[in-house]
Amino acid sequence: HMDHMNVQWYTSKFDEATWHLFSAVGITNRYIHENKKGMAALEQITKYKSEVVSGDLLVIQSKILEVKEKTLRFLHIMVKSETRTEVATSELLGVHLKRRKRKSCIFPDDIRAKCEKLVI
């Protein structure tokens, strides 16, 4: 009713980008189910910079900012494809965890190495 994309859609788009980023470093659906491990968000800061309206084509660029033993800090940048205008950003801190115990755990070496290669 406001003629622009509302908060739930920004959040949804950033969530989709998160799962693409996780998959790229090895935190895939298969990994999650076979290892009974996954990720949980600890913190999210979203900044809205320019309005998005129906029909705007969007791309999200993702960057890893920091990887630690159990946590990953990353940034998503939402861009209008046609104008290359940055419309929103979302910086997140996620923790690797044991799904059943809901307790943090160390990243496997291969996943941590893939993350470290992508740190800007």
Steps between C-alpha positions, in 0.01 A plus 500: 500500500805731522593432134844369590666185632446470876729369772387137477612481136843649566544249783386214278738596218792530743410163652507337156842655437623365834418143399678546166808629685489213750470248219803652324717430807365149561210559738258328267167331566684167485764617751231622740304174496791256494697674775210623716663842494393836363502874547302747707491878480631691799482851362368679191532866405305605191535843342249626245659743256265536202144399429421182305175482305315227314689394190848598622752228421723431799836332552657426835878497532637321807830544678653322796640755744636272772517133589580378849501157660120485534366817340474661159441871433385586149346780298231499232469794261172528308538678165250604232622317190404765247655800677765325716359703791564360847157484663563315828761316702475237767791403724456177692679301766425130498610217724570140404310262727399146585135489399373260767681655795466857365859556612775677306776291346820547299485520121652201319842581352379483137212743558718739697764493224238583234372788715852634556563508122196728460583749777534849355 
